[in-house]
Short mmCIF file of C-alpha atoms in Angstrom, two decimals:
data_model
loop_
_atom_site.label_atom_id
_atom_site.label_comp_id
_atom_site.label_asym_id
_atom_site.label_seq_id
_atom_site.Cartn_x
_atom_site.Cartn_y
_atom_site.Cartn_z
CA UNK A 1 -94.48 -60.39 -120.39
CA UNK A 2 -94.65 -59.38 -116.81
CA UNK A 3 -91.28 -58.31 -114.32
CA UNK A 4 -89.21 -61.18 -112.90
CA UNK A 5 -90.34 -60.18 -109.16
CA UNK A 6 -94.05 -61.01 -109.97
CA UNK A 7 -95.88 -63.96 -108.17
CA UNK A 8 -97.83 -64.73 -111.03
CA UNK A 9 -95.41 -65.57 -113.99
CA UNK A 10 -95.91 -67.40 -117.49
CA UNK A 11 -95.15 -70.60 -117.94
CA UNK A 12 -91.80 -71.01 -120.05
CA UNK A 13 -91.73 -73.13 -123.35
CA UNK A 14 -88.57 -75.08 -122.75
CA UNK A 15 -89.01 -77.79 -120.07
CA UNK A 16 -86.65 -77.55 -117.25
CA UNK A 17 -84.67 -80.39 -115.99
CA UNK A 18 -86.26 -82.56 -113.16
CA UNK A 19 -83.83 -83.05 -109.66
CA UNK A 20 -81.30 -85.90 -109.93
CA UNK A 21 -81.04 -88.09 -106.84
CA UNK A 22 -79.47 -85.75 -104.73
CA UNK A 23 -82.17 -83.68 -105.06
CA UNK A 24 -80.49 -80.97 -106.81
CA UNK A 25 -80.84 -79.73 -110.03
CA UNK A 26 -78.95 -81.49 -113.04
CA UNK A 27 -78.92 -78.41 -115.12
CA UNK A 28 -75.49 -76.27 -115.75
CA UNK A 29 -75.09 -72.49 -117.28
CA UNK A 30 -72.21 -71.62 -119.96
CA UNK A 31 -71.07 -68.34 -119.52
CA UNK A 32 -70.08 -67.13 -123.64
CA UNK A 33 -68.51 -63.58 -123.85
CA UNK A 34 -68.10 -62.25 -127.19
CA UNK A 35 -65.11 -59.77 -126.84
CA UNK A 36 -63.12 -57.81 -129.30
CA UNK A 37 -59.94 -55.78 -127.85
CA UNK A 38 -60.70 -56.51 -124.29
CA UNK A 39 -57.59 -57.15 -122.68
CA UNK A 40 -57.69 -54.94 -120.63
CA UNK A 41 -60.65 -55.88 -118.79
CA UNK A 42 -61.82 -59.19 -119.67
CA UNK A 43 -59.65 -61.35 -116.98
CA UNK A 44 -61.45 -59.72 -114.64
CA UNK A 45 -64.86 -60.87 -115.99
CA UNK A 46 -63.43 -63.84 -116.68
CA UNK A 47 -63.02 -64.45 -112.89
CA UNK A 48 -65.99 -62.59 -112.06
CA UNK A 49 -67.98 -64.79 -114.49
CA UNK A 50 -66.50 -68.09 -113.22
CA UNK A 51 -67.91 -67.26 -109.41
CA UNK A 52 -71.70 -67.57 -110.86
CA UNK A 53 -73.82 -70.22 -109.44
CA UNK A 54 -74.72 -73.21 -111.68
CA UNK A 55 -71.89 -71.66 -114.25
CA UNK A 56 -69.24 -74.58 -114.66
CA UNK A 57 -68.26 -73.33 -118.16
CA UNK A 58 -67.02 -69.74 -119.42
CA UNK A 59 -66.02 -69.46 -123.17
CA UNK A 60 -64.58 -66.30 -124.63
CA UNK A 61 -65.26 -65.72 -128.05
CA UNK A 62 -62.05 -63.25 -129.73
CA UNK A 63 -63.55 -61.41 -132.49
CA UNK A 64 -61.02 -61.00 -133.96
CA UNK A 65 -59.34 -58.75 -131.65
CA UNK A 66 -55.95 -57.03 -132.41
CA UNK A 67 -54.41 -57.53 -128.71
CA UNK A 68 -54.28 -60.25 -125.92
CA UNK A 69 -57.62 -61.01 -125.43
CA UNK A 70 -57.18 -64.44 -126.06
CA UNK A 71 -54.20 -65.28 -124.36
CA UNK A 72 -55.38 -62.90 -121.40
CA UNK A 73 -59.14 -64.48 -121.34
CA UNK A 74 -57.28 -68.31 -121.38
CA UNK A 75 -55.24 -66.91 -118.61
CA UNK A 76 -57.99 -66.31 -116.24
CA UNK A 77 -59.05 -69.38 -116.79
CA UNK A 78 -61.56 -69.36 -119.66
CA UNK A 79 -62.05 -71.57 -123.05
CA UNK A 80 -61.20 -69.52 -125.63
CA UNK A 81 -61.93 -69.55 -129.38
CA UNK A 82 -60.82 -67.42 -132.14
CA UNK A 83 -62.21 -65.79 -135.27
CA UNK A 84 -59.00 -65.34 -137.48
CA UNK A 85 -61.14 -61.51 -138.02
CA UNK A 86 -63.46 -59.47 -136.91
CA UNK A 87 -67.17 -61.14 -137.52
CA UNK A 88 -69.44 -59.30 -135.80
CA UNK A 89 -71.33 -59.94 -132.30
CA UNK A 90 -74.18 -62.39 -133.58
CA UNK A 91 -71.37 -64.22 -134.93
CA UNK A 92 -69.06 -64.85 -131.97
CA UNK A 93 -72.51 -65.70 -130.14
CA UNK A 94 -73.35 -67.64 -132.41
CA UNK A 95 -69.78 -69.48 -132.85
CA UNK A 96 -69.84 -69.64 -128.90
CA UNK A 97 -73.18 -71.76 -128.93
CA UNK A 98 -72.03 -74.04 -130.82
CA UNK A 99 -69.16 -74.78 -129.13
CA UNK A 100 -70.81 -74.76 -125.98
CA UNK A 101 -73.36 -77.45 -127.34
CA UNK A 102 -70.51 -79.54 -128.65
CA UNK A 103 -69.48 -79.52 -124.77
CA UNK A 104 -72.59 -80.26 -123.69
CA UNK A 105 -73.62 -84.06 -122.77
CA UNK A 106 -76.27 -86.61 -123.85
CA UNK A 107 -76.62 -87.60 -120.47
CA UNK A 108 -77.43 -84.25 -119.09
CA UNK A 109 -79.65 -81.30 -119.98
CA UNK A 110 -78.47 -78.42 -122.43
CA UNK A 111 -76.56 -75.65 -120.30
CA UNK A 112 -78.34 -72.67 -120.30
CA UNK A 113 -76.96 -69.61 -122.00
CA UNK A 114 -75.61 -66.73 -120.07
CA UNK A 115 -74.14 -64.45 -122.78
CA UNK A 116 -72.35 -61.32 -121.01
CA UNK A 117 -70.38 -58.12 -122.35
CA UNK A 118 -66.80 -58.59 -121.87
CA UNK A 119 -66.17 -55.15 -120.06
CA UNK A 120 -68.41 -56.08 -117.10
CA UNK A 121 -65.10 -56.68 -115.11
CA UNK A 122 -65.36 -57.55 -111.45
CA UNK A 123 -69.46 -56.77 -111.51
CA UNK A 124 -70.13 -59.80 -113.92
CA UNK A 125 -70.90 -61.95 -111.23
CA UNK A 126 -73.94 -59.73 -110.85
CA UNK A 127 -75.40 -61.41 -114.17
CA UNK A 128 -76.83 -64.31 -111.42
CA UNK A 129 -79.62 -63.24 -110.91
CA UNK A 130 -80.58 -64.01 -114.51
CA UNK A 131 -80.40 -67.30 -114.11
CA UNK A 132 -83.25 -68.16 -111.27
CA UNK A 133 -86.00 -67.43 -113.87
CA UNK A 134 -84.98 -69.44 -116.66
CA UNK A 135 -83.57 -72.52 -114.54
CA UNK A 136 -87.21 -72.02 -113.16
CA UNK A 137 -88.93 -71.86 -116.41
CA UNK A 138 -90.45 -68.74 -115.47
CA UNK A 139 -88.62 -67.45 -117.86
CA UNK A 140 -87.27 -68.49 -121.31
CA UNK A 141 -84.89 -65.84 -121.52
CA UNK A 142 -83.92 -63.18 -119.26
CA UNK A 143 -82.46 -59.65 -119.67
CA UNK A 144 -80.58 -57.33 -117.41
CA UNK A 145 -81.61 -53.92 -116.08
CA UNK A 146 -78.77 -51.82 -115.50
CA UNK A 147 -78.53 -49.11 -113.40
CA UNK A 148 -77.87 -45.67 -114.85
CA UNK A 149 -74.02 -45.59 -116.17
CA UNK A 150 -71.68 -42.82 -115.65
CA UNK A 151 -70.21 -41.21 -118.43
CA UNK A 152 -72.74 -42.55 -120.66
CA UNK A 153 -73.41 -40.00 -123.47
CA UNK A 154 -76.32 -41.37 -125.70
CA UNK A 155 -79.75 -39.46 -125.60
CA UNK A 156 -81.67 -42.66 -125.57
CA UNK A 157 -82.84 -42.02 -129.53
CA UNK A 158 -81.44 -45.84 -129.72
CA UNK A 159 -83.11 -47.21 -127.18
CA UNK A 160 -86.27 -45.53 -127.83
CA UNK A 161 -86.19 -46.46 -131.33
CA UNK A 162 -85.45 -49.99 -130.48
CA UNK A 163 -88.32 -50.05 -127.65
CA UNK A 164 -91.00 -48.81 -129.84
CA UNK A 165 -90.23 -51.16 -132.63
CA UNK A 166 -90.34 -54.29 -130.24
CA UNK A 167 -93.50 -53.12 -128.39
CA UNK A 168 -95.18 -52.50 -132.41
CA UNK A 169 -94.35 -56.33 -133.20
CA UNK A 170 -94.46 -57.87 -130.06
CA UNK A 171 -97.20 -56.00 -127.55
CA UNK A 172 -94.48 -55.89 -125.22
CA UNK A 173 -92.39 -53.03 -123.98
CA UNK A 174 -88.75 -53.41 -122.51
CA UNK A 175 -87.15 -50.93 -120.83
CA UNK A 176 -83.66 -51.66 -121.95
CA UNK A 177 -83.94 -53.56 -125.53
CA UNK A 178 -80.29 -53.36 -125.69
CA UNK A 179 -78.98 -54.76 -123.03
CA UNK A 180 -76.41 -57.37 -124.03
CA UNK A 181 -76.71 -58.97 -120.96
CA UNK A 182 -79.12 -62.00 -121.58
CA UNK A 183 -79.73 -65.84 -119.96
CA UNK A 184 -81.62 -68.04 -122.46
CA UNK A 185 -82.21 -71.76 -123.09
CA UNK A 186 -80.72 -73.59 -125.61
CA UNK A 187 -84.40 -73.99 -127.46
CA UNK A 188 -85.03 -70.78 -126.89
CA UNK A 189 -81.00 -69.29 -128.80
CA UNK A 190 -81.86 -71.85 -131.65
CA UNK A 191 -85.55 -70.38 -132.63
CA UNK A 192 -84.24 -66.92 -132.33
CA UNK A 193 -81.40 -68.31 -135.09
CA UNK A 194 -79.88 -66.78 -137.50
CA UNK A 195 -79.63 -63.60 -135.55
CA UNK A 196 -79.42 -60.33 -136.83
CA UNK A 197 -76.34 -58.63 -137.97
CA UNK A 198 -74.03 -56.58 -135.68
CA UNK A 199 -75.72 -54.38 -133.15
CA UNK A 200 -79.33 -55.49 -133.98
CA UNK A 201 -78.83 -58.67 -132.60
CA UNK A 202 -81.04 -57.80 -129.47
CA UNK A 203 -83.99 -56.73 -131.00
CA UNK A 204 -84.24 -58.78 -133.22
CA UNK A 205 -83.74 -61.66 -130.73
CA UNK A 206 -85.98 -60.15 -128.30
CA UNK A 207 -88.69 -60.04 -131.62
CA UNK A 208 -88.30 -63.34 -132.73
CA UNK A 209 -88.53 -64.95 -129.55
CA UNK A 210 -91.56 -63.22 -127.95
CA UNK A 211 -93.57 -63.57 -131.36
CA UNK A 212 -93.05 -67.12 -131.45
CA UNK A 213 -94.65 -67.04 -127.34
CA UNK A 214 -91.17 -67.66 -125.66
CA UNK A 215 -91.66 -65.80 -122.18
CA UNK A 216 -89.13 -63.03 -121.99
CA UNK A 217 -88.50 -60.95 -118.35
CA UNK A 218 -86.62 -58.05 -117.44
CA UNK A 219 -84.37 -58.91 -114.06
CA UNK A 220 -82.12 -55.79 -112.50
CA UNK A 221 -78.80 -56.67 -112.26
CA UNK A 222 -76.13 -53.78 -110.86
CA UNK A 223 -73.43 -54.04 -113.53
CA UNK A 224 -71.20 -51.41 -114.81
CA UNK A 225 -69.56 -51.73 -118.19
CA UNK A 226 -67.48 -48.91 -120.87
CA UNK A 227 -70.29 -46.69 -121.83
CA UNK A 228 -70.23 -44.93 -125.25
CA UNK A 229 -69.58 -41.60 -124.57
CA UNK A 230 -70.10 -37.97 -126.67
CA UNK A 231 -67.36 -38.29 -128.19
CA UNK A 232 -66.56 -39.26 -132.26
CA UNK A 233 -66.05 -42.35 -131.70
CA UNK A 234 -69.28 -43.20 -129.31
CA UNK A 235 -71.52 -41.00 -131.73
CA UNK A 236 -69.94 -43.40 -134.09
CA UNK A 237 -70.50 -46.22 -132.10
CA UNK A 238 -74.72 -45.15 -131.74
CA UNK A 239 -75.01 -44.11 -135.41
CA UNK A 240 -74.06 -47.66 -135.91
CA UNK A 241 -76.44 -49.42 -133.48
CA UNK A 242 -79.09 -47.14 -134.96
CA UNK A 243 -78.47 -48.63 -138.06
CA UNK A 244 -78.58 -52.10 -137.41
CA UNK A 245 -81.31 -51.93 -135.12
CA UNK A 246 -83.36 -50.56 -138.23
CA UNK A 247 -82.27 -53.32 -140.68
CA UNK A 248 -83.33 -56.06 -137.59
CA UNK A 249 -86.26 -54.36 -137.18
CA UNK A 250 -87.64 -53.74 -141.03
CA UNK A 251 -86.22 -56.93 -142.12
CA UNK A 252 -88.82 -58.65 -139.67
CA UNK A 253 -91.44 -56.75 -140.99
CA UNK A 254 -90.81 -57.77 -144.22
CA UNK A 255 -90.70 -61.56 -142.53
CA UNK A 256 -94.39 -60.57 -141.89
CA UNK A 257 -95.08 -59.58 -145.34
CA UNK A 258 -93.29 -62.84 -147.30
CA UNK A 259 -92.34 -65.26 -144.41
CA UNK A 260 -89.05 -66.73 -143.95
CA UNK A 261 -86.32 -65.81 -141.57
CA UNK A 262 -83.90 -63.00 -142.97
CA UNK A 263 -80.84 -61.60 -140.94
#
């Protein structure tokens, strides 16, 4: 895998779309943002989101949230769905796929997949340049770089963890394994299926897909989102992501070991 910038990029898996008649590309991007108790800031992502080139569909996915998200996300102008409770982010991804691909036409090409974090705010709109190397096929998925966040009170024993496990299975090392912030085509979302549980959903996407030769890149992107903080509850929040990202990572090991695709 090699940075987005290079002159000298892989060639994708998934064919991309040829020019229509116009001479302009045929292909479209969904936007899907899981979100659980966003209300506060998700209209303005939702707005923010809905300014992206090529984007001509945002979905919010309510995990189940316990205030206005939905009706505040539909406000801005979003599709909404709703889990009836809370289901965990590989599931509202996974629920917002599908509904995007239910959307999607026979006459046209799948829309690419933009998934984003719901407290991006007015700095979604930064997610476009993830888009160029997919809807190039430079690229069969792409994943933000963001810039250092303020407040932020982790000591990187996540993200380290995560890196060294992906770069052990994969020969690749990311910088930022975690980041949520990820264009991918619609071949390339349904080999990294079923995705792992709750906050390993990253890694283990990122392993899947690069084993199996999908072309991943690393594009920066200057987004600011809620950081986890030193606090209980972000120490909460990272013992929890440290956990996960373990059971993605051993249970593809063991995938090694027997075959088959566990969570």
């Amino acid at each position: 895998m090699v940075p987005a910038e290079s002159t000298d990029l892989p060639v994708a898996k998934t064919p991309r779309p040829q020019p229509g008649p116009n001479g302009r590309t045929r292909q479209r991007v969904a936007v899907i943002i899981p979100a659980k108790d966003e209300a506060r800031r998700i209209a303005a992502t939702v707005r923010s989101a809905r300014a992206i080139p090529y984007v001509d569909l945002v979905l919010v996915v309510d995990d189940g949230s316990d205030d206005d998200t939905q009706h505040v996300a539909r406000e801005a102008g979003a599709v909404v769905v709703r889990h009836s409770h809370n289901r965990g982010k590989a599931a509202a991804m996974e629920t917002g796929a599908s509904i995007v691909a239910m959307r999607d036409s026979a006459d046209r090409p799948p829309r690419l997949l933009l998934f984003i974090d719901g407290d991006l705010g007015e700095t979604a709109v930064n997610t476009a340049p993830l888009i160029p190397p997919v809807l190039k096929g430079a690229a069969d998925m792409s994943i933000a770089l963001l810039p250092p966040q303020p407040g932020a009170g982790g000591h990187g024993i996540v993200v380290g963890a995560a890196r060294r496990a992906i770069a052990s299975l994969t020969g690749w090392t990311p910088t930022q394994p975690l980041s949520g912030q990820r264009c991918l085509t619609r071949e390339a979302f349904e080999a990294a299926t079923p995705l792992a549980h709750g906050w390993g959903v990253e890694t283990g996407m990122t392993i899947d897909l690069v084993r199996r030769g999908y072309v991943a890149v690393e594009v920066p992107c200057d987004l600011r989102h809620r950081p986890s903080k030193k606090d209980l509850r972000g120490t909460l929040h990272r013992a929890a992501q440290y956990r996960d990202v373990l059971f993605a990572v051993n249970a593809r090991k063991m995938r090694s070991v027997l075959g088959g695709r566990p969570r």
